[in-house]
Amino acid sequence: MPAPHRQLANLTFSLVGPGRVGSSLAAWAVASGARWIAVAGRDTGPPDSGGREGPPKRMPLAELASGGQDLLLIAVADGALDRVAADLAARPQATVVLHTSGSRTAEALAPLANSGSAVGSFHPLKAFPAARPDVAEAHGIFFGLDGDPPAVALGARLAAAWGATSGTIPPESRLLYHFAATLAAGGVTTLLAAAADLAERLRLPPDVVGGYLELARGAVEAAGQAADPAHAITGPTARGDRDTVLGQLAALAGPAPEMVVWVRALAAETLRQRARVGLAGAPQRGLLSELEEP
């Protein structure tokens, strides 16, 4: 078996979209032995990895022809994907073309499929607030795949080389797969922002926000260690503490009345998730019934 840093030896690829995601994945590929040939798209700074053959050649999108290479990786915004695919299809492209969009299926690359490339999606379930060039950042993350068999196979090979996992997402489930991802990342962050907002309205000490963040880190860590995240939910709602939960909702109506509806719905969902894993007794079922009342 090849050493981890050579598992993609002899694989050649080009990149469209050298932003935070694209430059990260390209760096991971290089760290695993692949050879980066060319890069096209809006430039976000000079690549810091080009492999033994030197840095990738920069060129306008209209000139990129990756024919003869193993992979063309497209990491552009969802709204640009159709235009980019149509432009690239006018020239010979790599054996496999993968895009990194979470909400789009392989069908977004139909023009490239029609011109002879195997196409697929290769979506990393990871936040990229900045480029993450260290391949260790890939360890343990999940890549959502779909598309032609050769494209899915190459996507799985890339993920395995980086110590990541992967699986095929049915096209009909793609939008809600991506929505679930936004719940796991953006949703959690939104809840933290709401906690900070409430703390500000209540004129709590500024350091309490750091305390909420630390609390959230511990909760996420516990969820990662549980057989199912629902097992790790704690707090008065999970315990079915009716008086505390209803008291909190009543108190919230003063400083943040617009939060009451969604906080009530979130509490009900907490109880439904506990029930799903068999952790809802009579107190939880009674509280859920009250929260679901119109």
PDB file of C-alpha atoms in Angstrom:
ATOM      1  CA  MET A   1       0.000   0.000   0.000  1.00  0.00           C
ATOM      2  CA  PRO A   2       1.432   3.437  -0.926  1.00  0.00           C
ATOM      3  CA  ALA A   3       2.412   5.859   1.802  1.00  0.00           C
ATOM      4  CA  PRO A   4      -0.403   8.290   2.695  1.00  0.00           C
ATOM      5  CA  HIS A   5       1.361  11.163   0.970  1.00  0.00           C
ATOM      6  CA  ARG A   6       1.606   9.157  -2.279  1.00  0.00           C
ATOM      7  CA  GLN A   7      -1.856   7.577  -2.485  1.00  0.00           C
ATOM      8  CA  LEU A   8      -2.768   9.810  -5.425  1.00  0.00           C
ATOM      9  CA  ALA A   9       0.567   9.396  -7.218  1.00  0.00           C
ATOM     10  CA  ASN A  10       0.250   9.720 -11.007  1.00  0.00           C
ATOM     11  CA  LEU A  11      -3.148  11.448 -10.765  1.00  0.00           C
ATOM     12  CA  THR A  12      -3.225  14.687 -12.732  1.00  0.00           C
ATOM     13  CA  PHE A  13      -5.806  17.403 -12.219  1.00  0.00           C
ATOM     14  CA  SER A  14      -6.783  21.001 -12.860  1.00  0.00           C
ATOM     15  CA  LEU A  15      -8.942  23.341 -10.810  1.00  0.00           C
ATOM     16  CA  VAL A  16     -11.610  25.878 -11.685  1.00  0.00           C
ATOM     17  CA  GLY A  17     -12.289  28.174  -8.745  1.00  0.00           C
ATOM     18  CA  PRO A  18      -9.228  28.733  -6.515  1.00  0.00           C
ATOM     19  CA  GLY A  19     -11.262  30.015  -3.583  1.00  0.00           C
ATOM     20  CA  ARG A  20     -11.315  28.658  -0.052  1.00  0.00           C
ATOM     21  CA  VAL A  21     -12.789  25.255  -0.939  1.00  0.00           C
ATOM     22  CA  GLY A  22     -11.041  24.732  -4.253  1.00  0.00           C
ATOM     23  CA  SER A  23      -7.590  25.746  -3.059  1.00  0.00           C
ATOM     24  CA  SER A  24      -7.977  23.524   0.021  1.00  0.00           C
ATOM     25  CA  LEU A  25      -8.951  20.421  -1.951  1.00  0.00           C
ATOM     26  CA  ALA A  26      -6.209  21.060  -4.487  1.00  0.00           C
ATOM     27  CA  ALA A  27      -3.614  21.343  -1.712  1.00  0.00           C
ATOM     28  CA  TRP A  28      -4.879  18.085  -0.188  1.00  0.00           C
ATOM     29  CA  ALA A  29      -4.562  16.353  -3.560  1.00  0.00           C
ATOM     30  CA  VAL A  30      -1.002  17.609  -3.989  1.00  0.00           C
ATOM     31  CA  ALA A  31      -0.110  16.498  -0.462  1.00  0.00           C
ATOM     32  CA  SER A  32      -1.307  13.016  -1.433  1.00  0.00           C
ATOM     33  CA  GLY A  33       0.914  12.826  -4.509  1.00  0.00           C
ATOM     34  CA  ALA A  34      -1.280  14.248  -7.279  1.00  0.00           C
ATOM     35  CA  ARG A  35       0.067  16.671  -9.875  1.00  0.00           C
ATOM     36  CA  TRP A  36      -1.736  20.012 -10.227  1.00  0.00           C
ATOM     37  CA  ILE A  37      -1.563  21.089 -13.871  1.00  0.00           C
ATOM     38  CA  ALA A  38      -3.603  24.285 -14.244  1.00  0.00           C
ATOM     39  CA  VAL A  39      -5.933  26.653 -12.408  1.00  0.00           C
ATOM     40  CA  ALA A  40      -8.592  29.004 -13.764  1.00  0.00           C
ATOM     41  CA  GLY A  41     -11.073  31.373 -12.183  1.00  0.00           C
ATOM     42  CA  ARG A  42     -11.154  34.364  -9.897  1.00  0.00           C
ATOM     43  CA  ASP A  43      -7.745  34.497  -8.257  1.00  0.00           C
ATOM     44  CA  THR A  44      -7.672  34.641  -4.454  1.00  0.00           C
ATOM     45  CA  GLY A  45      -3.889  34.621  -4.124  1.00  0.00           C
ATOM     46  CA  PRO A  46      -0.966  32.571  -5.373  1.00  0.00           C
ATOM     47  CA  PRO A  47      -1.217  28.819  -4.779  1.00  0.00           C
ATOM     48  CA  ASP A  48       1.319  27.625  -2.261  1.00  0.00           C
ATOM     49  CA  SER A  49       1.402  24.027  -3.527  1.00  0.00           C
ATOM     50  CA  GLY A  50       2.259  22.886  -7.011  1.00  0.00           C
ATOM     51  CA  GLY A  51       4.066  19.648  -6.352  1.00  0.00           C
ATOM     52  CA  ARG A  52       7.408  18.556  -7.688  1.00  0.00           C
ATOM     53  CA  GLU A  53       6.513  19.758 -11.164  1.00  0.00           C
ATOM     54  CA  GLY A  54       6.160  23.367  -9.999  1.00  0.00           C
ATOM     55  CA  PRO A  55       3.096  25.544  -9.464  1.00  0.00           C
ATOM     56  CA  PRO A  56       0.005  25.087 -11.642  1.00  0.00           C
ATOM     57  CA  LYS A  57      -0.308  27.140 -14.783  1.00  0.00           C
ATOM     58  CA  ARG A  58      -2.736  30.034 -14.445  1.00  0.00           C
ATOM     59  CA  MET A  59      -5.104  30.740 -17.306  1.00  0.00           C
ATOM     60  CA  PRO A  60      -8.488  32.290 -18.091  1.00  0.00           C
ATOM     61  CA  LEU A  61     -11.474  29.951 -17.903  1.00  0.00           C
ATOM     62  CA  ALA A  62     -12.014  30.393 -21.645  1.00  0.00           C
ATOM     63  CA  GLU A  63      -8.624  28.784 -22.314  1.00  0.00           C
ATOM     64  CA  LEU A  64      -8.707  25.867 -19.893  1.00  0.00           C
ATOM     65  CA  ALA A  65      -8.615  22.510 -21.679  1.00  0.00           C
ATOM     66  CA  SER A  66      -7.859  19.659 -19.288  1.00  0.00           C
ATOM     67  CA  GLY A  67      -8.187  16.876 -21.832  1.00  0.00           C
ATOM     68  CA  GLY A  68      -5.789  14.008 -21.090  1.00  0.00           C
ATOM     69  CA  GLN A  69      -5.843  14.687 -17.340  1.00  0.00           C
ATOM     70  CA  ASP A  70      -7.546  12.464 -14.798  1.00  0.00           C
ATOM     71  CA  LEU A  71      -9.627  15.095 -13.030  1.00  0.00           C
ATOM     72  CA  LEU A  72     -11.071  18.561 -13.436  1.00  0.00           C
ATOM     73  CA  LEU A  73     -12.323  19.920 -10.117  1.00  0.00           C
ATOM     74  CA  ILE A  74     -14.879  22.740 -10.255  1.00  0.00           C
ATOM     75  CA  ALA A  75     -15.317  24.739  -7.046  1.00  0.00           C
ATOM     76  CA  VAL A  76     -17.426  27.746  -8.002  1.00  0.00           C
ATOM     77  CA  ALA A  77     -20.587  29.293  -6.569  1.00  0.00           C
ATOM     78  CA  ASP A  78     -23.820  27.437  -7.326  1.00  0.00           C
ATOM     79  CA  GLY A  79     -25.079  30.322  -9.430  1.00  0.00           C
ATOM     80  CA  ALA A  80     -22.026  30.167 -11.696  1.00  0.00           C
ATOM     81  CA  LEU A  81     -21.983  26.401 -12.168  1.00  0.00           C
ATOM     82  CA  ASP A  82     -24.207  26.195 -15.252  1.00  0.00           C
ATOM     83  CA  ARG A  83     -22.299  28.929 -17.067  1.00  0.00           C
ATOM     84  CA  VAL A  84     -18.906  27.442 -16.169  1.00  0.00           C
ATOM     85  CA  ALA A  85     -19.940  23.936 -17.260  1.00  0.00           C
ATOM     86  CA  ALA A  86     -21.193  25.227 -20.629  1.00  0.00           C
ATOM     87  CA  ASP A  87     -17.977  27.192 -21.196  1.00  0.00           C
ATOM     88  CA  LEU A  88     -15.717  24.267 -20.326  1.00  0.00           C
ATOM     89  CA  ALA A  89     -17.671  21.852 -22.531  1.00  0.00           C
ATOM     90  CA  ALA A  90     -16.517  23.781 -25.588  1.00  0.00           C
ATOM     91  CA  ARG A  91     -13.023  22.292 -25.159  1.00  0.00           C
ATOM     92  CA  PRO A  92     -11.694  18.791 -24.330  1.00  0.00           C
ATOM     93  CA  GLN A  93     -11.743  18.209 -20.589  1.00  0.00           C
ATOM     94  CA  ALA A  94     -10.508  15.607 -18.123  1.00  0.00           C
ATOM     95  CA  THR A  95     -11.684  12.018 -17.919  1.00  0.00           C
ATOM     96  CA  VAL A  96     -13.632  12.890 -14.750  1.00  0.00           C
ATOM     97  CA  VAL A  97     -15.137  16.254 -13.819  1.00  0.00           C
ATOM     98  CA  LEU A  98     -16.332  16.815 -10.236  1.00  0.00           C
ATOM     99  CA  HIS A  99     -18.045  19.857  -8.744  1.00  0.00           C
ATOM    100  CA  THR A 100     -18.125  20.716  -5.030  1.00  0.00           C
ATOM    101  CA  SER A 101     -21.637  22.167  -4.733  1.00  0.00           C
ATOM    102  CA  GLY A 102     -23.730  20.863  -1.862  1.00  0.00           C
ATOM    103  CA  SER A 103     -27.137  21.606  -3.374  1.00  0.00           C
ATOM    104  CA  ARG A 104     -26.518  20.626  -7.021  1.00  0.00           C
ATOM    105  CA  THR A 105     -26.316  17.106  -8.408  1.00  0.00           C
ATOM    106  CA  ALA A 106     -24.083  15.784 -11.176  1.00  0.00           C
ATOM    107  CA  GLU A 107     -26.758  16.937 -13.622  1.00  0.00           C
ATOM    108  CA  ALA A 108     -25.303  20.455 -13.308  1.00  0.00           C
ATOM    109  CA  LEU A 109     -22.380  19.199 -15.393  1.00  0.00           C
ATOM    110  CA  ALA A 110     -24.561  17.802 -18.190  1.00  0.00           C
ATOM    111  CA  PRO A 111     -22.758  19.770 -20.960  1.00  0.00           C
ATOM    112  CA  LEU A 112     -19.474  18.142 -19.926  1.00  0.00           C
ATOM    113  CA  ALA A 113     -21.093  14.704 -19.821  1.00  0.00           C
ATOM    114  CA  ASN A 114     -22.369  15.298 -23.334  1.00  0.00           C
ATOM    115  CA  SER A 115     -18.830  16.089 -24.480  1.00  0.00           C
ATOM    116  CA  GLY A 116     -17.388  12.842 -23.089  1.00  0.00           C
ATOM    117  CA  SER A 117     -16.352  13.360 -19.456  1.00  0.00           C
ATOM    118  CA  ALA A 118     -17.675  11.282 -16.570  1.00  0.00           C
ATOM    119  CA  VAL A 119     -19.276  13.790 -14.214  1.00  0.00           C
ATOM    120  CA  GLY A 120     -20.181  13.852 -10.560  1.00  0.00           C
ATOM    121  CA  SER A 121     -20.530  15.883  -7.384  1.00  0.00           C
ATOM    122  CA  PHE A 122     -17.979  15.877  -4.588  1.00  0.00           C
ATOM    123  CA  HIS A 123     -19.280  17.922  -1.674  1.00  0.00           C
ATOM    124  CA  PRO A 124     -17.235  18.216   1.543  1.00  0.00           C
ATOM    125  CA  LEU A 125     -19.267  18.497   4.741  1.00  0.00           C
ATOM    126  CA  LYS A 126     -16.888  21.018   6.248  1.00  0.00           C
ATOM    127  CA  ALA A 127     -16.957  24.747   6.841  1.00  0.00           C
ATOM    128  CA  PHE A 128     -14.253  26.730   5.066  1.00  0.00           C
ATOM    129  CA  PRO A 129     -14.207  30.215   6.624  1.00  0.00           C
ATOM    130  CA  ALA A 130     -10.653  30.322   5.241  1.00  0.00           C
ATOM    131  CA  ALA A 131      -8.532  28.067   3.058  1.00  0.00           C
ATOM    132  CA  ARG A 132      -7.444  24.882   4.880  1.00  0.00           C
ATOM    133  CA  PRO A 133      -4.368  23.676   2.973  1.00  0.00           C
ATOM    134  CA  ASP A 134      -3.212  21.135   5.577  1.00  0.00           C
ATOM    135  CA  VAL A 135      -4.442  17.695   4.460  1.00  0.00           C
ATOM    136  CA  ALA A 136      -4.954  16.790   8.130  1.00  0.00           C
ATOM    137  CA  GLU A 137      -8.016  19.086   7.982  1.00  0.00           C
ATOM    138  CA  ALA A 138      -9.718  16.461   5.779  1.00  0.00           C
ATOM    139  CA  HIS A 139      -9.480  13.648   8.281  1.00  0.00           C
ATOM    140  CA  GLY A 140     -12.882  12.309   9.283  1.00  0.00           C
ATOM    141  CA  ILE A 141     -15.046  14.641   7.177  1.00  0.00           C
ATOM    142  CA  PHE A 142     -17.753  13.292   4.854  1.00  0.00           C
ATOM    143  CA  PHE A 143     -17.949  13.835   1.091  1.00  0.00           C
ATOM    144  CA  GLY A 144     -21.363  13.586  -0.557  1.00  0.00           C
ATOM    145  CA  LEU A 145     -21.099  11.961  -3.995  1.00  0.00           C
ATOM    146  CA  ASP A 146     -23.318  11.297  -6.983  1.00  0.00           C
ATOM    147  CA  GLY A 147     -22.941  10.929 -10.718  1.00  0.00           C
ATOM    148  CA  ASP A 148     -21.410   8.549 -13.226  1.00  0.00           C
ATOM    149  CA  PRO A 149     -19.736   5.439 -11.748  1.00  0.00           C
ATOM    150  CA  PRO A 150     -16.178   6.521 -12.701  1.00  0.00           C
ATOM    151  CA  ALA A 151     -16.788   9.933 -11.108  1.00  0.00           C
ATOM    152  CA  VAL A 152     -18.201   8.436  -7.902  1.00  0.00           C
ATOM    153  CA  ALA A 153     -15.275   5.993  -7.770  1.00  0.00           C
ATOM    154  CA  LEU A 154     -12.697   8.771  -8.127  1.00  0.00           C
ATOM    155  CA  GLY A 155     -14.480  10.876  -5.502  1.00  0.00           C
ATOM    156  CA  ALA A 156     -14.368   7.936  -3.089  1.00  0.00           C
ATOM    157  CA  ARG A 157     -10.682   7.426  -3.879  1.00  0.00           C
ATOM    158  CA  LEU A 158      -9.872  11.061  -3.122  1.00  0.00           C
ATOM    159  CA  ALA A 159     -11.763  10.963   0.173  1.00  0.00           C
ATOM    160  CA  ALA A 160     -10.041   7.748   1.248  1.00  0.00           C
ATOM    161  CA  ALA A 161      -6.623   9.155   0.402  1.00  0.00           C
ATOM    162  CA  TRP A 162      -7.288  12.068   2.748  1.00  0.00           C
ATOM    163  CA  GLY A 163      -8.614   9.988   5.634  1.00  0.00           C
ATOM    164  CA  ALA A 164     -12.159  11.157   4.965  1.00  0.00           C
ATOM    165  CA  THR A 165     -15.349   9.169   4.409  1.00  0.00           C
ATOM    166  CA  SER A 166     -17.792   9.343   1.513  1.00  0.00           C
ATOM    167  CA  GLY A 167     -21.152   8.072   0.339  1.00  0.00           C
ATOM    168  CA  THR A 168     -23.580   8.463  -2.527  1.00  0.00           C
ATOM    169  CA  ILE A 169     -26.428  10.948  -2.048  1.00  0.00           C
ATOM    170  CA  PRO A 170     -29.534  10.076  -4.118  1.00  0.00           C
ATOM    171  CA  PRO A 171     -30.269  12.976  -6.499  1.00  0.00           C
ATOM    172  CA  GLU A 172     -33.831  13.279  -5.225  1.00  0.00           C
ATOM    173  CA  SER A 173     -32.494  13.772  -1.685  1.00  0.00           C
ATOM    174  CA  ARG A 174     -29.850  16.323  -2.594  1.00  0.00           C
ATOM    175  CA  LEU A 175     -31.631  19.528  -1.579  1.00  0.00           C
ATOM    176  CA  LEU A 176     -32.614  18.216   1.838  1.00  0.00           C
ATOM    177  CA  TYR A 177     -29.188  16.620   2.348  1.00  0.00           C
ATOM    178  CA  HIS A 178     -27.794  20.113   1.896  1.00  0.00           C
ATOM    179  CA  PHE A 179     -30.493  21.595   4.127  1.00  0.00           C
ATOM    180  CA  ALA A 180     -29.532  19.143   6.882  1.00  0.00           C
ATOM    181  CA  ALA A 181     -25.942  20.345   6.460  1.00  0.00           C
ATOM    182  CA  THR A 182     -27.073  23.925   7.008  1.00  0.00           C
ATOM    183  CA  LEU A 183     -28.840  22.815  10.192  1.00  0.00           C
ATOM    184  CA  ALA A 184     -25.653  21.158  11.433  1.00  0.00           C
ATOM    185  CA  ALA A 185     -23.463  24.183  10.755  1.00  0.00           C
ATOM    186  CA  GLY A 186     -25.371  27.376  10.014  1.00  0.00           C
ATOM    187  CA  GLY A 187     -28.242  26.392  12.303  1.00  0.00           C
ATOM    188  CA  VAL A 188     -25.969  25.804  15.269  1.00  0.00           C
ATOM    189  CA  THR A 189     -24.166  29.086  14.619  1.00  0.00           C
ATOM    190  CA  THR A 190     -27.476  30.930  14.325  1.00  0.00           C
ATOM    191  CA  LEU A 191     -28.526  29.582  17.721  1.00  0.00           C
ATOM    192  CA  LEU A 192     -25.253  30.788  19.231  1.00  0.00           C
ATOM    193  CA  ALA A 193     -25.800  34.198  17.644  1.00  0.00           C
ATOM    194  CA  ALA A 194     -29.313  34.300  19.098  1.00  0.00           C
ATOM    195  CA  ALA A 195     -27.921  33.457  22.548  1.00  0.00           C
ATOM    196  CA  ALA A 196     -25.411  36.306  22.183  1.00  0.00           C
ATOM    197  CA  ASP A 197     -28.183  38.642  21.013  1.00  0.00           C
ATOM    198  CA  LEU A 198     -30.315  37.794  24.043  1.00  0.00           C
ATOM    199  CA  ALA A 199     -27.341  38.258  26.365  1.00  0.00           C
ATOM    200  CA  GLU A 200     -26.815  41.734  24.908  1.00  0.00           C
ATOM    201  CA  ARG A 201     -30.486  42.671  25.340  1.00  0.00           C
ATOM    202  CA  LEU A 202     -30.339  41.516  28.959  1.00  0.00           C
ATOM    203  CA  ARG A 203     -27.116  43.485  29.505  1.00  0.00           C
ATOM    204  CA  LEU A 204     -25.294  40.412  30.743  1.00  0.00           C
ATOM    205  CA  PRO A 205     -21.494  40.532  31.210  1.00  0.00           C
ATOM    206  CA  PRO A 206     -19.745  40.265  27.806  1.00  0.00           C
ATOM    207  CA  ASP A 207     -17.813  37.189  28.942  1.00  0.00           C
ATOM    208  CA  VAL A 208     -21.036  35.196  29.170  1.00  0.00           C
ATOM    209  CA  VAL A 209     -20.980  34.804  25.375  1.00  0.00           C
ATOM    210  CA  GLY A 210     -17.662  32.984  25.650  1.00  0.00           C
ATOM    211  CA  GLY A 211     -19.298  30.795  28.266  1.00  0.00           C
ATOM    212  CA  TYR A 212     -22.106  29.931  25.845  1.00  0.00           C
ATOM    213  CA  LEU A 213     -19.539  29.059  23.183  1.00  0.00           C
ATOM    214  CA  GLU A 214     -17.696  26.756  25.571  1.00  0.00           C
ATOM    215  CA  LEU A 215     -20.987  25.141  26.534  1.00  0.00           C
ATOM    216  CA  ALA A 216     -21.732  24.543  22.856  1.00  0.00           C
ATOM    217  CA  ARG A 217     -18.302  22.983  22.268  1.00  0.00           C
ATOM    218  CA  GLY A 218     -18.929  20.518  25.064  1.00  0.00           C
ATOM    219  CA  ALA A 219     -22.383  19.686  23.726  1.00  0.00           C
ATOM    220  CA  VAL A 220     -21.088  19.078  20.199  1.00  0.00           C
ATOM    221  CA  GLU A 221     -18.272  16.918  21.552  1.00  0.00           C
ATOM    222  CA  ALA A 222     -20.767  14.858  23.536  1.00  0.00           C
ATOM    223  CA  ALA A 223     -22.991  14.496  20.462  1.00  0.00           C
ATOM    224  CA  GLY A 224     -20.006  13.184  18.501  1.00  0.00           C
ATOM    225  CA  GLN A 225     -19.362  10.529  21.115  1.00  0.00           C
ATOM    226  CA  ALA A 226     -22.983   9.372  21.365  1.00  0.00           C
ATOM    227  CA  ALA A 227     -24.534   6.601  19.292  1.00  0.00           C
ATOM    228  CA  ASP A 228     -27.042   9.215  18.064  1.00  0.00           C
ATOM    229  CA  PRO A 229     -26.894  12.982  18.743  1.00  0.00           C
ATOM    230  CA  ALA A 230     -30.351  12.811  20.335  1.00  0.00           C
ATOM    231  CA  HIS A 231     -28.838  10.810  23.202  1.00  0.00           C
ATOM    232  CA  ALA A 232     -26.617  13.790  24.076  1.00  0.00           C
ATOM    233  CA  ILE A 233     -29.341  16.434  24.336  1.00  0.00           C
ATOM    234  CA  THR A 234     -29.475  17.866  27.865  1.00  0.00           C
ATOM    235  CA  GLY A 235     -31.309  20.657  29.662  1.00  0.00           C
ATOM    236  CA  PRO A 236     -34.764  21.236  31.099  1.00  0.00           C
ATOM    237  CA  THR A 237     -36.626  20.502  27.862  1.00  0.00           C
ATOM    238  CA  ALA A 238     -34.919  17.128  27.446  1.00  0.00           C
ATOM    239  CA  ARG A 239     -35.791  16.352  31.077  1.00  0.00           C
ATOM    240  CA  GLY A 240     -39.429  17.307  30.542  1.00  0.00           C
ATOM    241  CA  ASP A 241     -39.211  20.040  33.186  1.00  0.00           C
ATOM    242  CA  ARG A 242     -42.538  21.692  32.340  1.00  0.00           C
ATOM    243  CA  ASP A 243     -42.449  24.568  34.811  1.00  0.00           C
ATOM    244  CA  THR A 244     -38.940  25.670  33.818  1.00  0.00           C
ATOM    245  CA  VAL A 245     -39.586  25.490  30.072  1.00  0.00           C
ATOM    246  CA  LEU A 246     -42.920  27.304  30.161  1.00  0.00           C
ATOM    247  CA  GLY A 247     -41.457  29.851  32.576  1.00  0.00           C
ATOM    248  CA  GLN A 248     -38.573  30.538  30.211  1.00  0.00           C
ATOM    249  CA  LEU A 249     -40.944  31.011  27.273  1.00  0.00           C
ATOM    250  CA  ALA A 250     -43.042  33.453  29.294  1.00  0.00           C
ATOM    251  CA  ALA A 251     -39.959  35.399  30.379  1.00  0.00           C
ATOM    252  CA  LEU A 252     -38.651  35.521  26.797  1.00  0.00           C
ATOM    253  CA  ALA A 253     -41.777  37.350  25.651  1.00  0.00           C
ATOM    254  CA  GLY A 254     -40.521  40.487  27.387  1.00  0.00           C
ATOM    255  CA  PRO A 255     -37.083  41.224  25.895  1.00  0.00           C
ATOM    256  CA  ALA A 256     -37.402  39.123  22.715  1.00  0.00           C
ATOM    257  CA  PRO A 257     -41.024  38.421  21.762  1.00  0.00           C
ATOM    258  CA  GLU A 258     -40.083  37.558  18.162  1.00  0.00           C
ATOM    259  CA  MET A 259     -38.031  34.618  19.452  1.00  0.00           C
ATOM    260  CA  VAL A 260     -40.897  32.919  21.277  1.00  0.00           C
ATOM    261  CA  VAL A 261     -42.426  31.125  18.280  1.00  0.00           C
ATOM    262  CA  TRP A 262     -39.226  29.511  17.053  1.00  0.00           C
ATOM    263  CA  VAL A 263     -37.925  28.751  20.562  1.00  0.00           C
ATOM    264  CA  ARG A 264     -41.204  26.974  21.301  1.00  0.00           C
ATOM    265  CA  ALA A 265     -40.877  25.008  18.059  1.00  0.00           C
ATOM    266  CA  LEU A 266     -37.260  24.160  18.893  1.00  0.00           C
ATOM    267  CA  ALA A 267     -38.297  22.845  22.307  1.00  0.00           C
ATOM    268  CA  ALA A 268     -40.946  20.654  20.679  1.00  0.00           C
ATOM    269  CA  GLU A 269     -38.382  19.316  18.218  1.00  0.00           C
ATOM    270  CA  THR A 270     -36.031  18.550  21.102  1.00  0.00           C
ATOM    271  CA  LEU A 271     -38.710  16.360  22.641  1.00  0.00           C
ATOM    272  CA  ARG A 272     -39.524  14.666  19.338  1.00  0.00           C
ATOM    273  CA  GLN A 273     -35.857  13.799  18.870  1.00  0.00           C
ATOM    274  CA  ARG A 274     -35.636  12.368  22.393  1.00  0.00           C
ATOM    275  CA  ALA A 275     -38.753  10.309  21.678  1.00  0.00           C
ATOM    276  CA  ARG A 276     -37.216   9.037  18.431  1.00  0.00           C
ATOM    277  CA  VAL A 277     -34.433   7.332  20.405  1.00  0.00           C
ATOM    278  CA  GLY A 278     -36.739   6.080  23.145  1.00  0.00           C
ATOM    279  CA  LEU A 279     -35.896   8.704  25.764  1.00  0.00           C
ATOM    280  CA  ALA A 280     -39.285  10.351  26.258  1.00  0.00           C
ATOM    281  CA  GLY A 281     -41.276   9.386  29.320  1.00  0.00           C
ATOM    282  CA  ALA A 282     -44.536  10.786  30.631  1.00  0.00           C
ATOM    283  CA  PRO A 283     -43.081  14.237  31.570  1.00  0.00           C
ATOM    284  CA  GLN A 284     -41.589  14.688  28.091  1.00  0.00           C
ATOM    285  CA  ARG A 285     -44.747  13.509  26.323  1.00  0.00           C
ATOM    286  CA  GLY A 286     -46.922  15.819  28.421  1.00  0.00           C
ATOM    287  CA  LEU A 287     -44.702  18.821  27.750  1.00  0.00           C
ATOM    288  CA  LEU A 288     -44.605  18.060  24.027  1.00  0.00           C
ATOM    289  CA  SER A 289     -48.393  17.935  23.937  1.00  0.00           C
ATOM    290  CA  GLU A 290     -48.567  21.411  25.518  1.00  0.00           C
ATOM    291  CA  LEU A 291     -45.939  22.851  23.185  1.00  0.00           C
ATOM    292  CA  GLU A 292     -47.748  21.518  20.116  1.00  0.00           C
ATOM    293  CA  GLU A 293     -51.041  23.144  21.105  1.00  0.00           C
ATOM    294  CA  PRO A 294     -52.060  26.013  18.767  1.00  0.00           C
TER     295      PRO A 294
END
